[in-house]
Amino acid sequence: MNEKNSKKTYRLLFGAMTSVLVLMGASGASAETLESALARAYGNNPDLNAQRAGVRVRDEDVAQAKSGYRPRITGTADIGRTFVDADTGRPRTPFGGGNTISRSTPRGFGVEINQPIFDGFQTSNRVRAAESGVLGSREQLNTTEQSVLLDAATAYMDVLRDTAILDLQRNNVEVIDEQLRQTRDRFNVGEVTRTDVAQAEARLAASRSEASLAEANLRNSIATYRQVVGIEPQRLAPGRPLDALTPRSVDAAVKVALNEHPAIKARQHAVDVAELQVKVAQGALAPQLGVAGSVDQRYDRQAVGDSALSASVVARLTVPIYEGGQAYAATRQAKEEAGQRRLEADSVRDQVRAAVQSSWGRLEAARAQIQAAQAQIDAAETALSGVREEARVGQRTTLDVLNAQQELLTARVNLIQAQRDRVVASYSLVNAMGRLNSRALALKVNHYSPKIHYDQVKDLWIGTSTPDGR
């Protein structure tokens, strides 16, 4: 191998090496950052927006439950036509007798009001259950927000990783292509055999296949990025791990998760809802007290032209004695459901604890893998340089050089993967702790507040339009 060819090969190798630094290099002024991608996902992701709509749906449960305190007012109106042909029982004469025919139009309208007074505390418990359901839905929204932000961070780093790997694989194709050209030149002057040429050709075909696979992986990552973030990735700046939000120990991380994770809080609210449903079911066994008032105006009720106005106010006490066992069965069922919700809450706590410990382990492993990959690259570069020098003086074969190049490529790919895993693992850990949200990340977005819609609808008495005008 002459000096000119050797320098060209090393220039190609240096180009491949620089692609390893894509994940850690400096970002350009116009590049998309990981934070801006997360902000886009926060505002545009359809799954997150659908969950926000779901919270607004649950807000209306409170207004519906409060309707149990309010009166029911109904209006009625009716009109009819009657015809009566009555036999008087006397013979018809000029002065009367025979059949009597009458026609009338009975009609009227009225208003009835029913006001519940006491229903065994069912309404108050339904309101409290609805309020707990709203709080639970908000925690589910927080869980969805965390999942979306984690998916966005993962998609962002996958695009960076696959872009860097594709760059490496393309540079590797150029390196092996140059190696093949040099091997053919040496074969033409009798320095190597046909076997060396065939080995270089086979390795070139394999490298092209790897480059095609890397390109397909990048396309898949781009599609996922578009799905989660909402736009096509353009120029992505390097991603950084969330070291500022990472505790110093796994025990501290577990403690934070058990106290703050929205999935645990959502299950706790579900337990509250189930326990209140027990009280609602028991309320059906209590006496019911209400007041009913009505006003009716009637015309042609008994004779043509007559009218009558009637009004009444009635207090009604209903005491359930036996209803076939339905209320008792509903109470037992509600108690069993409350027990189920408590067990589910315990299960979620265990899942959160396991997720934190698993994420912590992956983060520690990624840190170690970065150090190992960097050491592997240094050793592989030294080995490749030595093998090339030895091959130039005939002490190494072409296959030795190709193998050394492959080991260096593998080391660089490992470093890229480890760098990606380092960032994603830090986001996974913060997600497992329950702190991966727009406020903790200080994203530049209009933070969604579910309380705004709740305050707009919780006490509405009438109206079918939503607060946004629909």
mmCIF file with all atom_site columns, N, CA and C in Angstrom, residues 175-224:
data_model
loop_
_atom_site.group_PDB
_atom_site.id
_atom_site.type_symbol
_atom_site.label_atom_id
_atom_site.label_alt_id
_atom_site.label_comp_id
_atom_site.label_asym_id
_atom_site.label_entity_id
_atom_site.label_seq_id
_atom_site.pdbx_PDB_ins_code
_atom_site.Cartn_x
_atom_site.Cartn_y
_atom_site.Cartn_z
_atom_site.occupancy
_atom_site.B_iso_or_equiv
_atom_site.pdbx_formal_charge
_atom_site.auth_seq_id
_atom_site.auth_comp_id
_atom_site.auth_asym_id
_atom_site.auth_atom_id
_atom_site.pdbx_PDB_model_num
ATOM 1   N N  . VAL A 1 175 ? -14.751 3.192   2.975   1.00 0.00 ? 175 VAL A N  1
ATOM 2   C CA . VAL A 1 175 ? -13.467 2.675   3.437   1.00 0.00 ? 175 VAL A CA 1
ATOM 3   C C  . VAL A 1 175 ? -13.176 1.311   2.812   1.00 0.00 ? 175 VAL A C  1
ATOM 4   N N  . ILE A 1 176 ? -14.156 0.421   2.851   1.00 0.00 ? 176 ILE A N  1
ATOM 5   C CA . ILE A 1 176 ? -13.933 -0.922  2.309   1.00 0.00 ? 176 ILE A CA 1
ATOM 6   C C  . ILE A 1 176 ? -13.807 -0.872  0.788   1.00 0.00 ? 176 ILE A C  1
ATOM 7   N N  . ASP A 1 177 ? -14.541 0.039   0.148   1.00 0.00 ? 177 ASP A N  1
ATOM 8   C CA . ASP A 1 177 ? -14.398 0.190   -1.301  1.00 0.00 ? 177 ASP A CA 1
ATOM 9   C C  . ASP A 1 177 ? -12.970 0.613   -1.653  1.00 0.00 ? 177 ASP A C  1
ATOM 10  N N  . GLU A 1 178 ? -12.427 1.533   -0.863  1.00 0.00 ? 178 GLU A N  1
ATOM 11  C CA . GLU A 1 178 ? -11.043 1.939   -1.083  1.00 0.00 ? 178 GLU A CA 1
ATOM 12  C C  . GLU A 1 178 ? -10.090 0.791   -0.786  1.00 0.00 ? 178 GLU A C  1
ATOM 13  N N  . GLN A 1 179 ? -10.397 0.021   0.268   1.00 0.00 ? 179 GLN A N  1
ATOM 14  C CA . GLN A 1 179 ? -9.576  -1.139  0.599   1.00 0.00 ? 179 GLN A CA 1
ATOM 15  C C  . GLN A 1 179 ? -9.596  -2.158  -0.545  1.00 0.00 ? 179 GLN A C  1
ATOM 16  N N  . LEU A 1 180 ? -10.767 -2.359  -1.141  1.00 0.00 ? 180 LEU A N  1
ATOM 17  C CA . LEU A 1 180 ? -10.876 -3.290  -2.264  1.00 0.00 ? 180 LEU A CA 1
ATOM 18  C C  . LEU A 1 180 ? -10.062 -2.797  -3.455  1.00 0.00 ? 180 LEU A C  1
ATOM 19  N N  . ARG A 1 181 ? -10.121 -1.501  -3.722  1.00 0.00 ? 181 ARG A N  1
ATOM 20  C CA . ARG A 1 181 ? -9.346  -0.965  -4.855  1.00 0.00 ? 181 ARG A CA 1
ATOM 21  C C  . ARG A 1 181 ? -7.851  -1.175  -4.634  1.00 0.00 ? 181 ARG A C  1
ATOM 22  N N  . GLN A 1 182 ? -7.400  -0.925  -3.403  1.00 0.00 ? 182 GLN A N  1
ATOM 23  C CA . GLN A 1 182 ? -5.982  -1.128  -3.114  1.00 0.00 ? 182 GLN A CA 1
ATOM 24  C C  . GLN A 1 182 ? -5.594  -2.596  -3.200  1.00 0.00 ? 182 GLN A C  1
ATOM 25  N N  . THR A 1 183 ? -6.498  -3.466  -2.745  1.00 0.00 ? 183 THR A N  1
ATOM 26  C CA . THR A 1 183 ? -6.209  -4.901  -2.804  1.00 0.00 ? 183 THR A CA 1
ATOM 27  C C  . THR A 1 183 ? -6.111  -5.370  -4.251  1.00 0.00 ? 183 THR A C  1
ATOM 28  N N  . ARG A 1 184 ? -6.961  -4.847  -5.112  1.00 0.00 ? 184 ARG A N  1
ATOM 29  C CA . ARG A 1 184 ? -6.882  -5.215  -6.538  1.00 0.00 ? 184 ARG A CA 1
ATOM 30  C C  . ARG A 1 184 ? -5.574  -4.721  -7.150  1.00 0.00 ? 184 ARG A C  1
ATOM 31  N N  . ASP A 1 185 ? -5.160  -3.512  -6.752  1.00 0.00 ? 185 ASP A N  1
ATOM 32  C CA . ASP A 1 185 ? -3.877  -3.012  -7.266  1.00 0.00 ? 185 ASP A CA 1
ATOM 33  C C  . ASP A 1 185 ? -2.732  -3.910  -6.835  1.00 0.00 ? 185 ASP A C  1
ATOM 34  N N  . ARG A 1 186 ? -2.751  -4.335  -5.588  1.00 0.00 ? 186 ARG A N  1
ATOM 35  C CA . ARG A 1 186 ? -1.699  -5.225  -5.104  1.00 0.00 ? 186 ARG A CA 1
ATOM 36  C C  . ARG A 1 186 ? -1.789  -6.602  -5.761  1.00 0.00 ? 186 ARG A C  1
ATOM 37  N N  . PHE A 1 187 ? -3.007  -7.046  -6.061  1.00 0.00 ? 187 PHE A N  1
ATOM 38  C CA . PHE A 1 187 ? -3.150  -8.327  -6.763  1.00 0.00 ? 187 PHE A CA 1
ATOM 39  C C  . PHE A 1 187 ? -2.557  -8.234  -8.167  1.00 0.00 ? 187 PHE A C  1
ATOM 40  N N  . ASN A 1 188 ? -2.772  -7.091  -8.810  1.00 0.00 ? 188 ASN A N  1
ATOM 41  C CA . ASN A 1 188 ? -2.254  -6.928  -10.175 1.00 0.00 ? 188 ASN A CA 1
ATOM 42  C C  . ASN A 1 188 ? -0.734  -6.960  -10.224 1.00 0.00 ? 188 ASN A C  1
ATOM 43  N N  . VAL A 1 189 ? -0.068  -6.579  -9.125  1.00 0.00 ? 189 VAL A N  1
ATOM 44  C CA . VAL A 1 189 ? 1.401   -6.608  -9.103  1.00 0.00 ? 189 VAL A CA 1
ATOM 45  C C  . VAL A 1 189 ? 1.914   -7.842  -8.384  1.00 0.00 ? 189 VAL A C  1
ATOM 46  N N  . GLY A 1 190 ? 1.010   -8.749  -8.004  1.00 0.00 ? 190 GLY A N  1
ATOM 47  C CA . GLY A 1 190 ? 1.409   -10.025 -7.431  1.00 0.00 ? 190 GLY A CA 1
ATOM 48  C C  . GLY A 1 190 ? 1.708   -10.013 -5.960  1.00 0.00 ? 190 GLY A C  1
ATOM 49  N N  . GLU A 1 191 ? 1.291   -8.964  -5.204  1.00 0.00 ? 191 GLU A N  1
ATOM 50  C CA . GLU A 1 191 ? 1.572   -8.908  -3.773  1.00 0.00 ? 191 GLU A CA 1
ATOM 51  C C  . GLU A 1 191 ? 0.583   -9.743  -2.955  1.00 0.00 ? 191 GLU A C  1
ATOM 52  N N  . VAL A 1 192 ? -0.679  -9.888  -3.441  1.00 0.00 ? 192 VAL A N  1
ATOM 53  C CA . VAL A 1 192 ? -1.688  -10.675 -2.736  1.00 0.00 ? 192 VAL A CA 1
ATOM 54  C C  . VAL A 1 192 ? -2.331  -11.638 -3.727  1.00 0.00 ? 192 VAL A C  1
ATOM 55  N N  . THR A 1 193 ? -3.136  -12.542 -3.176  1.00 0.00 ? 193 THR A N  1
ATOM 56  C CA . THR A 1 193 ? -3.775  -13.556 -4.012  1.00 0.00 ? 193 THR A CA 1
ATOM 57  C C  . THR A 1 193 ? -5.207  -13.151 -4.354  1.00 0.00 ? 193 THR A C  1
ATOM 58  N N  . ARG A 1 194 ? -5.814  -13.960 -5.194  1.00 0.00 ? 194 ARG A N  1
ATOM 59  C CA . ARG A 1 194 ? -7.212  -13.744 -5.557  1.00 0.00 ? 194 ARG A CA 1
ATOM 60  C C  . ARG A 1 194 ? -8.122  -13.876 -4.331  1.00 0.00 ? 194 ARG A C  1
ATOM 61  N N  . THR A 1 195 ? -7.705  -14.689 -3.373  1.00 0.00 ? 195 THR A N  1
ATOM 62  C CA . THR A 1 195 ? -8.498  -14.857 -2.155  1.00 0.00 ? 195 THR A CA 1
ATOM 63  C C  . THR A 1 195 ? -8.652  -13.541 -1.406  1.00 0.00 ? 195 THR A C  1
ATOM 64  N N  . ASP A 1 196 ? -7.599  -12.751 -1.332  1.00 0.00 ? 196 ASP A N  1
ATOM 65  C CA . ASP A 1 196 ? -7.667  -11.451 -0.661  1.00 0.00 ? 196 ASP A CA 1
ATOM 66  C C  . ASP A 1 196 ? -8.669  -10.531 -1.347  1.00 0.00 ? 196 ASP A C  1
ATOM 67  N N  . VAL A 1 197 ? -8.691  -10.552 -2.667  1.00 0.00 ? 197 VAL A N  1
ATOM 68  C CA . VAL A 1 197 ? -9.647  -9.733  -3.409  1.00 0.00 ? 197 VAL A CA 1
ATOM 69  C C  . VAL A 1 197 ? -11.073 -10.187 -3.115  1.00 0.00 ? 197 VAL A C  1
ATOM 70  N N  . ALA A 1 198 ? -11.295 -11.494 -3.117  1.00 0.00 ? 198 ALA A N  1
ATOM 71  C CA . ALA A 1 198 ? -12.641 -12.012 -2.853  1.00 0.00 ? 198 ALA A CA 1
ATOM 72  C C  . ALA A 1 198 ? -13.099 -11.661 -1.440  1.00 0.00 ? 198 ALA A C  1
ATOM 73  N N  . GLN A 1 199 ? -12.176 -11.717 -0.476  1.00 0.00 ? 199 GLN A N  1
ATOM 74  C CA . GLN A 1 199 ? -12.539 -11.350 0.896   1.00 0.00 ? 199 GLN A CA 1
ATOM 75  C C  . GLN A 1 199 ? -12.954 -9.881  0.990   1.00 0.00 ? 199 GLN A C  1
ATOM 76  N N  . ALA A 1 200 ? -12.241 -9.020  0.306   1.00 0.00 ? 200 ALA A N  1
ATOM 77  C CA . ALA A 1 200 ? -12.595 -7.596  0.301   1.00 0.00 ? 200 ALA A CA 1
ATOM 78  C C  . ALA A 1 200 ? -13.932 -7.372  -0.396  1.00 0.00 ? 200 ALA A C  1
ATOM 79  N N  . GLU A 1 201 ? -14.168 -8.101  -1.501  1.00 0.00 ? 201 GLU A N  1
ATOM 80  C CA . GLU A 1 201 ? -15.443 -7.967  -2.203  1.00 0.00 ? 201 GLU A CA 1
ATOM 81  C C  . GLU A 1 201 ? -16.613 -8.419  -1.325  1.00 0.00 ? 201 GLU A C  1
ATOM 82  N N  . ALA A 1 202 ? -16.422 -9.536  -0.627  1.00 0.00 ? 202 ALA A N  1
ATOM 83  C CA . ALA A 1 202 ? -17.489 -10.034 0.258   1.00 0.00 ? 202 ALA A CA 1
ATOM 84  C C  . ALA A 1 202 ? -17.773 -9.043  1.387   1.00 0.00 ? 202 ALA A C  1
ATOM 85  N N  . ARG A 1 203 ? -16.720 -8.482  1.957   1.00 0.00 ? 203 ARG A N  1
ATOM 86  C CA . ARG A 1 203 ? -16.919 -7.515  3.037   1.00 0.00 ? 203 ARG A CA 1
ATOM 87  C C  . ARG A 1 203 ? -17.589 -6.239  2.523   1.00 0.00 ? 203 ARG A C  1
ATOM 88  N N  . LEU A 1 204 ? -17.305 -5.840  1.291   1.00 0.00 ? 204 LEU A N  1
ATOM 89  C CA . LEU A 1 204 ? -17.950 -4.660  0.716   1.00 0.00 ? 204 LEU A CA 1
ATOM 90  C C  . LEU A 1 204 ? -19.450 -4.910  0.529   1.00 0.00 ? 204 LEU A C  1
ATOM 91  N N  . ALA A 1 205 ? -19.802 -6.101  0.043   1.00 0.00 ? 205 ALA A N  1
ATOM 92  C CA . ALA A 1 205 ? -21.219 -6.422  -0.126  1.00 0.00 ? 205 ALA A CA 1
ATOM 93  C C  . ALA A 1 205 ? -21.939 -6.420  1.220   1.00 0.00 ? 205 ALA A C  1
ATOM 94  N N  . ALA A 1 206 ? -21.273 -6.962  2.246   1.00 0.00 ? 206 ALA A N  1
ATOM 95  C CA . ALA A 1 206 ? -21.887 -6.977  3.580   1.00 0.00 ? 206 ALA A CA 1
ATOM 96  C C  . ALA A 1 206 ? -22.061 -5.563  4.127   1.00 0.00 ? 206 ALA A C  1
ATOM 97  N N  . SER A 1 207 ? -21.077 -4.705  3.893   1.00 0.00 ? 207 SER A N  1
ATOM 98  C CA . SER A 1 207 ? -21.173 -3.327  4.396   1.00 0.00 ? 207 SER A CA 1
ATOM 99  C C  . SER A 1 207 ? -22.295 -2.565  3.695   1.00 0.00 ? 207 SER A C  1
ATOM 100 N N  . ARG A 1 208 ? -22.477 -2.829  2.412   1.00 0.00 ? 208 ARG A N  1
ATOM 101 C CA . ARG A 1 208 ? -23.589 -2.185  1.705   1.00 0.00 ? 208 ARG A CA 1
ATOM 102 C C  . ARG A 1 208 ? -24.933 -2.667  2.247   1.00 0.00 ? 208 ARG A C  1
ATOM 103 N N  . SER A 1 209 ? -25.008 -3.941  2.582   1.00 0.00 ? 209 SER A N  1
ATOM 104 C CA . SER A 1 209 ? -26.228 -4.462  3.181   1.00 0.00 ? 209 SER A CA 1
ATOM 105 C C  . SER A 1 209 ? -26.499 -3.805  4.531   1.00 0.00 ? 209 SER A C  1
ATOM 106 N N  . GLU A 1 210 ? -25.463 -3.634  5.331   1.00 0.00 ? 210 GLU A N  1
ATOM 107 C CA . GLU A 1 210 ? -25.618 -2.973  6.629   1.00 0.00 ? 210 GLU A CA 1
ATOM 108 C C  . GLU A 1 210 ? -26.038 -1.517  6.457   1.00 0.00 ? 210 GLU A C  1
ATOM 109 N N  . ALA A 1 211 ? -25.530 -0.867  5.442   1.00 0.00 ? 211 ALA A N  1
ATOM 110 C CA . ALA A 1 211 ? -25.923 0.519   5.191   1.00 0.00 ? 211 ALA A CA 1
ATOM 111 C C  . ALA A 1 211 ? -27.399 0.595   4.794   1.00 0.00 ? 211 ALA A C  1
ATOM 112 N N  . SER A 1 212 ? -27.858 -0.363  4.007   1.00 0.00 ? 212 SER A N  1
ATOM 113 C CA . SER A 1 212 ? -29.277 -0.381  3.621   1.00 0.00 ? 212 SER A CA 1
ATOM 114 C C  . SER A 1 212 ? -30.162 -0.619  4.837   1.00 0.00 ? 212 SER A C  1
ATOM 115 N N  . LEU A 1 213 ? -29.727 -1.507  5.713   1.00 0.00 ? 213 LEU A N  1
ATOM 116 C CA . LEU A 1 213 ? -30.488 -1.760  6.935   1.00 0.00 ? 213 LEU A CA 1
ATOM 117 C C  . LEU A 1 213 ? -30.518 -0.516  7.826   1.00 0.00 ? 213 LEU A C  1
ATOM 118 N N  . ALA A 1 214 ? -29.392 0.167   7.922   1.00 0.00 ? 214 ALA A N  1
ATOM 119 C CA . ALA A 1 214 ? -29.347 1.387   8.731   1.00 0.00 ? 214 ALA A CA 1
ATOM 120 C C  . ALA A 1 214 ? -30.280 2.453   8.162   1.00 0.00 ? 214 ALA A C  1
ATOM 121 N N  . GLU A 1 215 ? -30.355 2.526   6.845   1.00 0.00 ? 215 GLU A N  1
ATOM 122 C CA . GLU A 1 215 ? -31.251 3.492   6.220   1.00 0.00 ? 215 GLU A CA 1
ATOM 123 C C  . GLU A 1 215 ? -32.716 3.146   6.516   1.00 0.00 ? 215 GLU A C  1
ATOM 124 N N  . ALA A 1 216 ? -33.046 1.863   6.470   1.00 0.00 ? 216 ALA A N  1
ATOM 125 C CA . ALA A 1 216 ? -34.416 1.439   6.791   1.00 0.00 ? 216 ALA A CA 1
ATOM 126 C C  . ALA A 1 216 ? -34.756 1.740   8.251   1.00 0.00 ? 216 ALA A C  1
ATOM 127 N N  . ASN A 1 217 ? -33.802 1.509   9.145   1.00 0.00 ? 217 ASN A N  1
ATOM 128 C CA . ASN A 1 217 ? -34.033 1.822   10.559  1.00 0.00 ? 217 ASN A CA 1
ATOM 129 C C  . ASN A 1 217 ? -34.266 3.313   10.762  1.00 0.00 ? 217 ASN A C  1
ATOM 130 N N  . LEU A 1 218 ? -33.522 4.130   10.037  1.00 0.00 ? 218 LEU A N  1
ATOM 131 C CA . LEU A 1 218 ? -33.695 5.582   10.159  1.00 0.00 ? 218 LEU A CA 1
ATOM 132 C C  . LEU A 1 218 ? -35.075 5.996   9.662   1.00 0.00 ? 218 LEU A C  1
ATOM 133 N N  . ARG A 1 219 ? -35.514 5.414   8.569   1.00 0.00 ? 219 ARG A N  1
ATOM 134 C CA . ARG A 1 219 ? -36.847 5.743   8.056   1.00 0.00 ? 219 ARG A CA 1
ATOM 135 C C  . ARG A 1 219 ? -37.924 5.387   9.083   1.00 0.00 ? 219 ARG A C  1
ATOM 136 N N  . ASN A 1 220 ? -37.776 4.246   9.724   1.00 0.00 ? 220 ASN A N  1
ATOM 137 C CA . ASN A 1 220 ? -38.735 3.838   10.745  1.00 0.00 ? 220 ASN A CA 1
ATOM 138 C C  . ASN A 1 220 ? -38.725 4.807   11.929  1.00 0.00 ? 220 ASN A C  1
ATOM 139 N N  . SER A 1 221 ? -37.542 5.233   12.350  1.00 0.00 ? 221 SER A N  1
ATOM 140 C CA . SER A 1 221 ? -37.440 6.180   13.460  1.00 0.00 ? 221 SER A CA 1
ATOM 141 C C  . SER A 1 221 ? -38.040 7.532   13.092  1.00 0.00 ? 221 SER A C  1
ATOM 142 N N  . ILE A 1 222 ? -37.852 7.944   11.843  1.00 0.00 ? 222 ILE A N  1
ATOM 143 C CA . ILE A 1 222 ? -38.435 9.209   11.385  1.00 0.00 ? 222 ILE A CA 1
ATOM 144 C C  . ILE A 1 222 ? -39.958 9.128   11.408  1.00 0.00 ? 222 ILE A C  1
ATOM 145 N N  . ALA A 1 223 ? -40.507 7.989   11.000  1.00 0.00 ? 223 ALA A N  1
ATOM 146 C CA . ALA A 1 223 ? -41.961 7.817   11.018  1.00 0.00 ? 223 ALA A CA 1
ATOM 147 C C  . ALA A 1 223 ? -42.503 7.878   12.442  1.00 0.00 ? 223 ALA A C  1
ATOM 148 N N  . THR A 1 224 ? -41.801 7.252   13.363  1.00 0.00 ? 224 THR A N  1
ATOM 149 C CA . THR A 1 224 ? -42.234 7.304   14.771  1.00 0.00 ? 224 THR A CA 1
ATOM 150 C C  . THR A 1 224 ? -42.140 8.717   15.320  1.00 0.00 ? 224 THR A C  1
#
